[in-house]
Amino acid sequence: MSETSMPDLPHDVQVVIIGGGIGGASIAYHLAKRGVSDVLLLERDKITCGTTWHAAGLVGTLWPTKNMTQLGAYSHRLYQELEAETGQATGYKRNGSISLAQTRERLEELTRTAEMARVFGVDVEVVGPKTLGELYPGVVTSDLVGGLHLRNDGQTNPIDTTMALVKGARMRGATVREGVTVTRILTEDGRVTGVATDQGNVKARKVVLTGGMWSRDLAAKVGVVLPLFACEHYYVVTEPIAGLPSKLPIMRDLDHGVYFKEDAGKLLIGFFEDNANPLPMSKLPEKFSFGELPYEPDHFEKYLERAMTRYPQLQNVGIGTFFCGPESFTTDNQHLMGEAPLLKNFFVACGFNSRGIGGAGGIGKVMAEWI
């Protein structure tokens, strides 16, 4: 009988983790690596089913603060080692990245960020339009004033990387159970005592909530306020492009609100609109899992046109996939991480602002240390 089909949950554990995305998997892995083998990771459906499975998989080195830069740097180191450690391929590779600036103000912003990042050991170079064109053949640079080149930026397969973390956690004694829904967090005298699930209660010394956009409502039941909200995130994937280099860097066209990522001979092109559609939880089916949201072509059409202007070859390539899925964001664009101030031994790690894959390695390490 497989572990996921076992009828009984453990009755008493050290740590329960709620949510089987890459954040929860990373925390379970790092707790187990620190010798806390009595860990139970609960996922209501299948591992990666909420947001992780459809993430673009960007693993950047340029982050807005010192601490976030360190989280990203650790993720790079971890993702390089996971396959050798677990035998599970992750799809991690370092293609580098470029960030484009159309205005002097944007270039100044990028330059300041680069100067800060260099202090923390990030390999970043401010370059001109000519170099940007050489790094990304076929891109239009005539309207650019410059940009950044980060040689060590990477990308990974979110599902495979999560599975590697889960396998690593299990190898060290952690228990991972799918198909178990946590309905309530149990508390007594201002501290957590465990969780209630659709398969019975589990006692726990500590509870960790890594439920993505579902975290807010579950935490609210025990009086913990999590200022995060979901939005719709759009991307498209082209049909195969003949001769597309597999080592093509990630390209972020910040003034146009689009990014490009090579994806197995295709291009994934994502959009960060200045008028993103909000996603109230009432808009999601109760058992939303590996699901997609209805996409509105009129909403992202101008961003796709901008992408074609930046990379004209797209005008001759078909679109194989139009995708719209949920991403959760916070009010200050920073992660929600740590112990809840008013509830002892209740930890949260959510609100990753579309940077969950790149930060998950470091998030798991830091959260495990705090827990």
Short mmCIF file of C-alpha atoms in Angstrom, two decimals:
data_model
loop_
_atom_site.label_atom_id
_atom_site.label_comp_id
_atom_site.label_asym_id
_atom_site.label_seq_id
_atom_site.Cartn_x
_atom_site.Cartn_y
_atom_site.Cartn_z
CA MET A 1 0.00 0.00 0.00
CA SER A 2 1.42 3.40 -0.96
CA GLU A 3 1.90 6.13 1.62
CA THR A 4 -0.70 8.38 0.00
CA SER A 5 -3.37 5.66 0.27
CA MET A 6 -2.82 4.90 3.96
CA PRO A 7 -6.07 5.54 5.87
CA ASP A 8 -4.54 6.74 9.13
CA LEU A 9 -2.55 9.88 9.80
CA PRO A 10 0.07 10.08 12.54
CA HIS A 11 -1.65 11.18 15.74
CA ASP A 12 1.18 13.22 17.24
CA VAL A 13 4.16 14.89 15.50
CA GLN A 14 6.66 17.65 16.14
CA VAL A 15 5.77 19.77 13.10
CA VAL A 16 2.80 19.85 10.72
CA ILE A 17 3.28 21.74 7.44
CA ILE A 18 0.11 22.75 5.60
CA GLY A 19 0.52 22.98 1.82
CA GLY A 20 2.48 20.93 -0.68
CA GLY A 21 3.85 23.63 -2.95
CA ILE A 22 7.56 24.29 -3.32
CA GLY A 23 7.59 26.39 -0.12
CA GLY A 24 6.18 23.63 2.07
CA ALA A 25 8.38 21.02 0.39
CA SER A 26 11.49 23.12 1.01
CA ILE A 27 10.65 23.63 4.69
CA ALA A 28 10.04 19.90 5.16
CA TYR A 29 13.34 19.13 3.42
CA HIS A 30 15.33 21.57 5.55
CA LEU A 31 13.71 20.52 8.81
CA ALA A 32 14.50 16.89 8.05
CA LYS A 33 18.03 17.85 7.05
CA ARG A 34 18.45 19.48 10.48
CA GLY A 35 17.43 16.21 12.16
CA VAL A 36 13.74 16.96 12.75
CA SER A 37 12.44 13.79 11.13
CA ASP A 38 9.07 13.90 12.90
CA VAL A 39 7.59 16.21 10.24
CA LEU A 40 4.22 15.77 8.55
CA LEU A 41 3.55 17.64 5.29
CA LEU A 42 -0.13 17.69 4.33
CA GLU A 43 -1.42 18.52 0.85
CA ARG A 44 -5.15 18.68 0.13
CA ASP A 45 -4.74 17.21 -3.36
CA LYS A 46 -1.42 16.53 -5.12
CA ILE A 47 2.01 18.02 -4.55
CA THR A 48 2.46 21.30 -6.56
CA CYS A 49 -1.26 21.48 -7.44
CA GLY A 50 -2.04 25.09 -6.42
CA THR A 51 0.36 27.59 -7.96
CA THR A 52 3.75 25.85 -8.07
CA TRP A 53 2.93 23.61 -11.03
CA HIS A 54 2.32 26.49 -13.45
CA ALA A 55 5.14 28.80 -12.28
CA ALA A 56 7.63 30.04 -14.87
CA GLY A 57 10.57 28.68 -12.86
CA LEU A 58 12.82 31.76 -12.87
CA VAL A 59 15.68 31.65 -10.35
CA GLY A 60 17.15 35.14 -10.15
CA THR A 61 20.15 36.51 -8.30
CA LEU A 62 19.07 40.18 -8.26
CA TRP A 63 16.67 40.85 -5.39
CA PRO A 64 15.60 44.17 -3.83
CA THR A 65 17.13 43.64 -0.36
CA LYS A 66 20.18 42.01 1.19
CA ASN A 67 18.19 39.27 2.93
CA MET A 68 16.20 38.38 -0.18
CA THR A 69 19.41 38.33 -2.22
CA GLN A 70 20.82 35.79 0.22
CA LEU A 71 17.67 33.65 -0.05
CA GLY A 72 18.01 33.62 -3.84
CA ALA A 73 21.72 32.83 -3.75
CA TYR A 74 21.12 29.85 -1.50
CA SER A 75 18.35 28.59 -3.81
CA HIS A 76 20.84 28.54 -6.68
CA ARG A 77 23.31 26.48 -4.65
CA LEU A 78 20.64 24.06 -3.48
CA TYR A 79 19.04 23.49 -6.89
CA GLN A 80 22.45 22.68 -8.37
CA GLU A 81 22.97 19.91 -5.80
CA LEU A 82 19.50 18.37 -5.46
CA GLU A 83 19.65 16.00 -8.41
CA ALA A 84 22.92 14.43 -7.29
CA GLU A 85 21.59 14.13 -3.73
CA THR A 86 18.15 12.69 -4.48
CA GLY A 87 18.37 11.17 -7.96
CA GLN A 88 15.43 13.36 -9.02
CA ALA A 89 16.12 15.64 -11.98
CA THR A 90 15.21 19.29 -11.42
CA GLY A 91 15.75 20.87 -14.85
CA TYR A 92 17.95 23.53 -13.27
CA LYS A 93 20.27 25.43 -15.60
CA ARG A 94 22.06 28.77 -15.59
CA ASN A 95 21.38 30.69 -18.78
CA GLY A 96 21.85 34.13 -17.25
CA SER A 97 19.45 37.01 -17.74
CA ILE A 98 19.17 40.52 -19.13
CA SER A 99 16.97 43.37 -17.92
CA LEU A 100 16.15 46.12 -20.41
CA ALA A 101 15.75 49.85 -19.86
CA GLN A 102 13.97 52.16 -22.31
CA THR A 103 14.42 55.31 -20.24
CA ARG A 104 17.21 57.00 -18.29
CA GLU A 105 15.06 56.74 -15.17
CA ARG A 106 14.73 52.97 -15.57
CA LEU A 107 18.45 52.59 -16.20
CA GLU A 108 19.19 54.63 -13.08
CA GLU A 109 16.93 52.34 -11.07
CA LEU A 110 18.65 49.25 -12.47
CA THR A 111 22.09 50.72 -11.90
CA ARG A 112 21.34 51.49 -8.26
CA THR A 113 20.01 47.97 -7.75
CA ALA A 114 23.13 46.55 -9.39
CA GLU A 115 25.42 48.57 -7.12
CA MET A 116 23.57 47.27 -4.06
CA ALA A 117 23.68 43.69 -5.35
CA ARG A 118 27.43 43.80 -6.00
CA VAL A 119 27.97 44.46 -2.31
CA PHE A 120 26.28 41.11 -1.65
CA GLY A 121 28.40 39.27 -4.19
CA VAL A 122 26.03 39.26 -7.18
CA ASP A 123 27.77 39.14 -10.57
CA VAL A 124 25.96 41.93 -12.44
CA GLU A 125 27.09 44.26 -15.21
CA VAL A 126 25.50 47.40 -16.62
CA VAL A 127 25.65 47.08 -20.42
CA GLY A 128 24.65 49.07 -23.49
CA PRO A 129 22.12 48.28 -26.26
CA LYS A 130 24.78 46.72 -28.52
CA THR A 131 25.74 44.14 -25.89
CA LEU A 132 22.09 43.39 -25.14
CA GLY A 133 21.53 42.62 -28.83
CA GLU A 134 24.52 40.30 -28.87
CA LEU A 135 23.29 38.45 -25.79
CA TYR A 136 19.78 38.01 -27.24
CA PRO A 137 19.98 37.70 -31.03
CA GLY A 138 16.95 39.12 -32.83
CA VAL A 139 15.86 41.49 -30.06
CA VAL A 140 15.12 45.10 -31.01
CA THR A 141 17.45 47.46 -29.14
CA SER A 142 16.96 50.74 -31.02
CA ASP A 143 14.73 52.19 -28.26
CA LEU A 144 16.92 51.05 -25.37
CA VAL A 145 19.37 53.13 -23.35
CA GLY A 146 20.97 50.13 -21.64
CA GLY A 147 20.29 47.36 -19.19
CA LEU A 148 21.74 44.73 -16.89
CA HIS A 149 23.42 41.40 -17.58
CA LEU A 150 23.41 38.79 -14.83
CA ARG A 151 25.54 35.84 -15.88
CA ASN A 152 24.45 33.51 -13.10
CA ASP A 153 20.68 33.84 -13.23
CA GLY A 154 18.99 30.49 -13.76
CA GLN A 155 15.77 28.64 -14.38
CA THR A 156 14.38 25.35 -13.16
CA ASN A 157 11.39 23.05 -13.59
CA PRO A 158 9.09 23.88 -10.65
CA ILE A 159 7.39 20.47 -10.47
CA ASP A 160 10.62 18.46 -10.71
CA THR A 161 12.39 20.69 -8.20
CA THR A 162 9.52 20.34 -5.73
CA MET A 163 9.53 16.56 -6.17
CA ALA A 164 13.27 16.51 -5.49
CA LEU A 165 12.72 18.43 -2.25
CA VAL A 166 9.93 16.05 -1.25
CA LYS A 167 12.12 13.05 -2.01
CA GLY A 168 14.97 14.53 0.01
CA ALA A 169 12.62 15.13 2.95
CA ARG A 170 11.31 11.57 2.81
CA MET A 171 14.83 10.18 2.61
CA ARG A 172 15.47 11.77 6.02
CA GLY A 173 12.28 10.52 7.65
CA ALA A 174 9.65 13.16 6.93
CA THR A 175 6.11 12.03 6.10
CA VAL A 176 4.33 13.56 3.10
CA ARG A 177 0.63 12.87 2.67
CA GLU A 178 -1.50 13.91 -0.28
CA GLY A 179 -5.29 14.05 -0.38
CA VAL A 180 -5.62 15.39 3.18
CA THR A 181 -7.44 18.70 3.71
CA VAL A 182 -6.68 20.77 6.81
CA THR A 183 -9.99 22.30 7.92
CA ARG A 184 -8.88 24.09 11.06
CA ILE A 185 -5.81 24.99 13.09
CA LEU A 186 -6.18 23.84 16.70
CA THR A 187 -5.17 26.21 19.49
CA GLU A 188 -5.22 26.44 23.27
CA ASP A 189 -4.12 29.28 25.56
CA GLY A 190 -2.59 31.33 22.75
CA ARG A 191 -0.57 28.57 21.13
CA VAL A 192 -1.16 25.95 18.45
CA THR A 193 -1.79 22.36 19.47
CA GLY A 194 -2.26 20.74 16.05
CA VAL A 195 -4.61 20.63 13.09
CA ALA A 196 -8.03 19.25 12.28
CA THR A 197 -8.30 17.48 8.91
CA ASP A 198 -10.94 15.67 6.94
CA GLN A 199 -9.25 12.47 8.12
CA GLY A 200 -8.97 13.29 11.81
CA ASN A 201 -6.97 15.48 14.17
CA VAL A 202 -3.18 15.59 14.44
CA LYS A 203 -1.39 16.93 17.52
CA ALA A 204 1.69 19.04 16.79
CA ARG A 205 4.14 21.16 18.78
CA LYS A 206 4.39 23.58 15.85
CA VAL A 207 2.30 24.26 12.75
CA VAL A 208 3.58 25.86 9.55
CA LEU A 209 1.16 27.35 7.02
CA THR A 210 2.44 27.38 3.44
CA GLY A 211 -0.90 27.33 1.64
CA GLY A 212 -0.33 30.09 -0.88
CA MET A 213 -3.44 32.14 -1.59
CA TRP A 214 -5.50 29.82 0.65
CA SER A 215 -3.36 30.80 3.66
CA ARG A 216 -5.18 34.05 4.41
CA ASP A 217 -8.59 32.55 5.06
CA LEU A 218 -7.29 29.57 7.05
CA ALA A 219 -5.15 31.84 9.26
CA ALA A 220 -8.07 34.24 9.78
CA LYS A 221 -9.99 31.46 11.56
CA VAL A 222 -7.47 31.66 14.42
CA GLY A 223 -7.18 35.44 14.40
CA VAL A 224 -3.97 35.72 12.38
CA VAL A 225 -4.11 38.44 9.71
CA LEU A 226 -2.13 37.75 6.53
CA PRO A 227 -2.18 40.74 4.14
CA LEU A 228 -2.03 38.85 0.86
CA PHE A 229 -4.33 38.79 -2.13
CA ALA A 230 -4.37 36.76 -5.31
CA CYS A 231 -4.27 38.15 -8.83
CA GLU A 232 -4.53 36.56 -12.24
CA HIS A 233 -1.20 36.01 -13.97
CA TYR A 234 -1.02 35.53 -17.74
CA TYR A 235 1.56 33.93 -19.96
CA VAL A 236 1.74 32.31 -23.37
CA VAL A 237 3.98 29.57 -24.73
CA THR A 238 4.88 29.63 -28.41
CA GLU A 239 5.02 26.73 -30.77
CA PRO A 240 8.57 25.37 -31.32
CA ILE A 241 10.95 27.95 -32.79
CA ALA A 242 13.54 26.54 -35.18
CA GLY A 243 17.09 27.34 -34.13
CA LEU A 244 16.14 28.87 -30.77
CA PRO A 245 19.29 28.60 -28.59
CA SER A 246 18.79 26.44 -25.49
CA LYS A 247 21.14 28.76 -23.59
CA LEU A 248 19.14 31.90 -24.38
CA PRO A 249 19.09 34.14 -21.28
CA ILE A 250 15.92 35.14 -19.50
CA MET A 251 14.89 38.58 -20.76
CA ARG A 252 12.94 41.06 -18.63
CA ASP A 253 11.51 44.01 -20.55
CA LEU A 254 10.50 46.03 -17.51
CA ASP A 255 9.05 49.07 -19.27
CA HIS A 256 6.84 46.84 -21.41
CA GLY A 257 5.80 44.60 -18.51
CA VAL A 258 6.86 41.34 -20.21
CA TYR A 259 9.46 38.64 -19.71
CA PHE A 260 10.82 35.89 -21.98
CA LYS A 261 12.14 32.45 -21.03
CA GLU A 262 13.42 29.69 -23.31
CA ASP A 263 11.37 26.56 -22.63
CA ALA A 264 12.40 23.36 -24.43
CA GLY A 265 12.73 25.00 -27.84
CA LYS A 266 9.79 27.32 -27.27
CA LEU A 267 9.45 30.74 -25.67
CA LEU A 268 7.38 31.31 -22.55
CA ILE A 269 6.30 34.97 -22.47
CA GLY A 270 4.77 36.26 -19.29
CA PHE A 271 3.03 39.54 -18.53
CA PHE A 272 2.95 41.77 -15.46
CA GLU A 273 0.18 44.19 -16.31
CA ASP A 274 -0.19 47.55 -14.59
CA ASN A 275 -3.89 46.74 -14.24
CA ALA A 276 -3.81 43.08 -13.18
CA ASN A 277 -7.15 41.39 -12.56
CA PRO A 278 -7.79 40.75 -8.84
CA LEU A 279 -8.80 37.22 -7.89
CA PRO A 280 -11.13 36.95 -4.89
CA MET A 281 -11.31 33.45 -3.43
CA SER A 282 -15.03 33.36 -4.24
CA LYS A 283 -14.06 33.20 -7.91
CA LEU A 284 -12.28 29.84 -7.47
CA PRO A 285 -14.02 26.46 -7.45
CA GLU A 286 -13.88 24.80 -4.03
CA LYS A 287 -11.58 22.03 -5.25
CA PHE A 288 -9.45 24.17 -7.55
CA SER A 289 -6.26 22.19 -8.12
CA PHE A 290 -4.28 21.86 -11.36
CA GLY A 291 -6.68 24.42 -12.74
CA GLU A 292 -6.63 27.32 -15.14
CA LEU A 293 -8.62 30.52 -15.01
CA PRO A 294 -10.58 31.88 -17.98
CA TYR A 295 -8.29 34.19 -19.90
CA GLU A 296 -9.35 37.46 -21.46
CA PRO A 297 -7.46 38.17 -24.72
CA ASP A 298 -8.42 41.85 -24.56
CA HIS A 299 -6.73 42.15 -21.16
CA PHE A 300 -3.24 41.05 -22.21
CA GLU A 301 -3.35 41.77 -25.96
CA LYS A 302 -1.32 44.97 -25.72
CA TYR A 303 1.39 43.17 -23.72
CA LEU A 304 1.62 40.44 -26.34
CA GLU A 305 1.93 43.16 -28.99
CA ARG A 306 4.74 44.74 -26.96
CA ALA A 307 6.49 41.38 -26.80
CA MET A 308 6.26 41.09 -30.60
CA THR A 309 7.66 44.60 -30.97
CA ARG A 310 10.61 43.69 -28.77
CA TYR A 311 11.20 40.32 -30.48
CA PRO A 312 9.74 40.53 -34.02
CA GLN A 313 10.30 36.83 -34.74
CA LEU A 314 7.19 36.18 -32.65
CA GLN A 315 5.10 37.60 -35.47
CA ASN A 316 5.93 34.49 -37.50
CA VAL A 317 5.41 31.95 -34.71
CA GLY A 318 2.16 30.44 -33.50
CA ILE A 319 1.04 30.44 -29.89
CA GLY A 320 0.62 26.93 -28.52
CA THR A 321 -0.64 27.80 -25.03
CA PHE A 322 -2.60 30.69 -23.57
CA PHE A 323 -2.51 30.44 -19.79
CA CYS A 324 -4.06 32.31 -16.87
CA GLY A 325 -3.49 31.15 -13.29
CA PRO A 326 -3.41 32.50 -9.74
CA GLU A 327 -0.48 34.18 -7.97
CA SER A 328 -0.65 35.70 -4.48
CA PHE A 329 0.83 39.08 -3.66
CA THR A 330 1.42 41.16 -0.54
CA THR A 331 0.93 44.87 0.02
CA ASP A 332 4.67 45.64 0.20
CA ASN A 333 5.82 43.01 -2.33
CA GLN A 334 7.75 41.18 0.42
CA HIS A 335 7.29 37.59 1.64
CA LEU A 336 5.23 36.80 4.73
CA MET A 337 7.59 34.64 6.80
CA GLY A 338 8.02 33.76 10.45
CA GLU A 339 6.10 33.11 13.64
CA ALA A 340 2.73 34.81 13.99
CA PRO A 341 3.07 37.54 16.65
CA LEU A 342 -0.13 36.65 18.54
CA LEU A 343 -0.15 32.86 18.23
CA LYS A 344 2.75 30.89 19.71
CA ASN A 345 4.37 28.17 17.58
CA PHE A 346 2.33 29.08 14.49
CA PHE A 347 4.57 29.89 11.53
CA VAL A 348 3.68 31.18 8.08
CA ALA A 349 5.51 31.25 4.75
CA CYS A 350 3.37 32.63 1.94
CA GLY A 351 2.77 35.69 -0.22
CA PHE A 352 5.76 35.04 -2.46
CA ASN A 353 4.82 37.68 -5.07
CA SER A 354 5.57 35.50 -8.08
CA ARG A 355 9.10 34.82 -6.82
CA GLY A 356 8.36 31.59 -4.99
CA ILE A 357 10.47 29.27 -7.11
CA GLY A 358 13.57 31.45 -6.99
CA GLY A 359 13.28 32.05 -3.27
CA ALA A 360 11.98 28.70 -2.03
CA GLY A 361 15.36 27.15 -1.29
CA GLY A 362 16.39 30.01 0.96
CA ILE A 363 12.89 30.33 2.43
CA GLY A 364 12.96 26.68 3.48
CA LYS A 365 16.37 27.02 5.10
CA VAL A 366 15.53 30.16 7.09
CA MET A 367 12.11 28.91 8.13
CA ALA A 368 13.59 25.61 9.34
CA GLU A 369 16.13 27.51 11.44
CA TRP A 370 13.39 29.64 13.02
CA ILE A 371 11.11 26.65 13.63
#
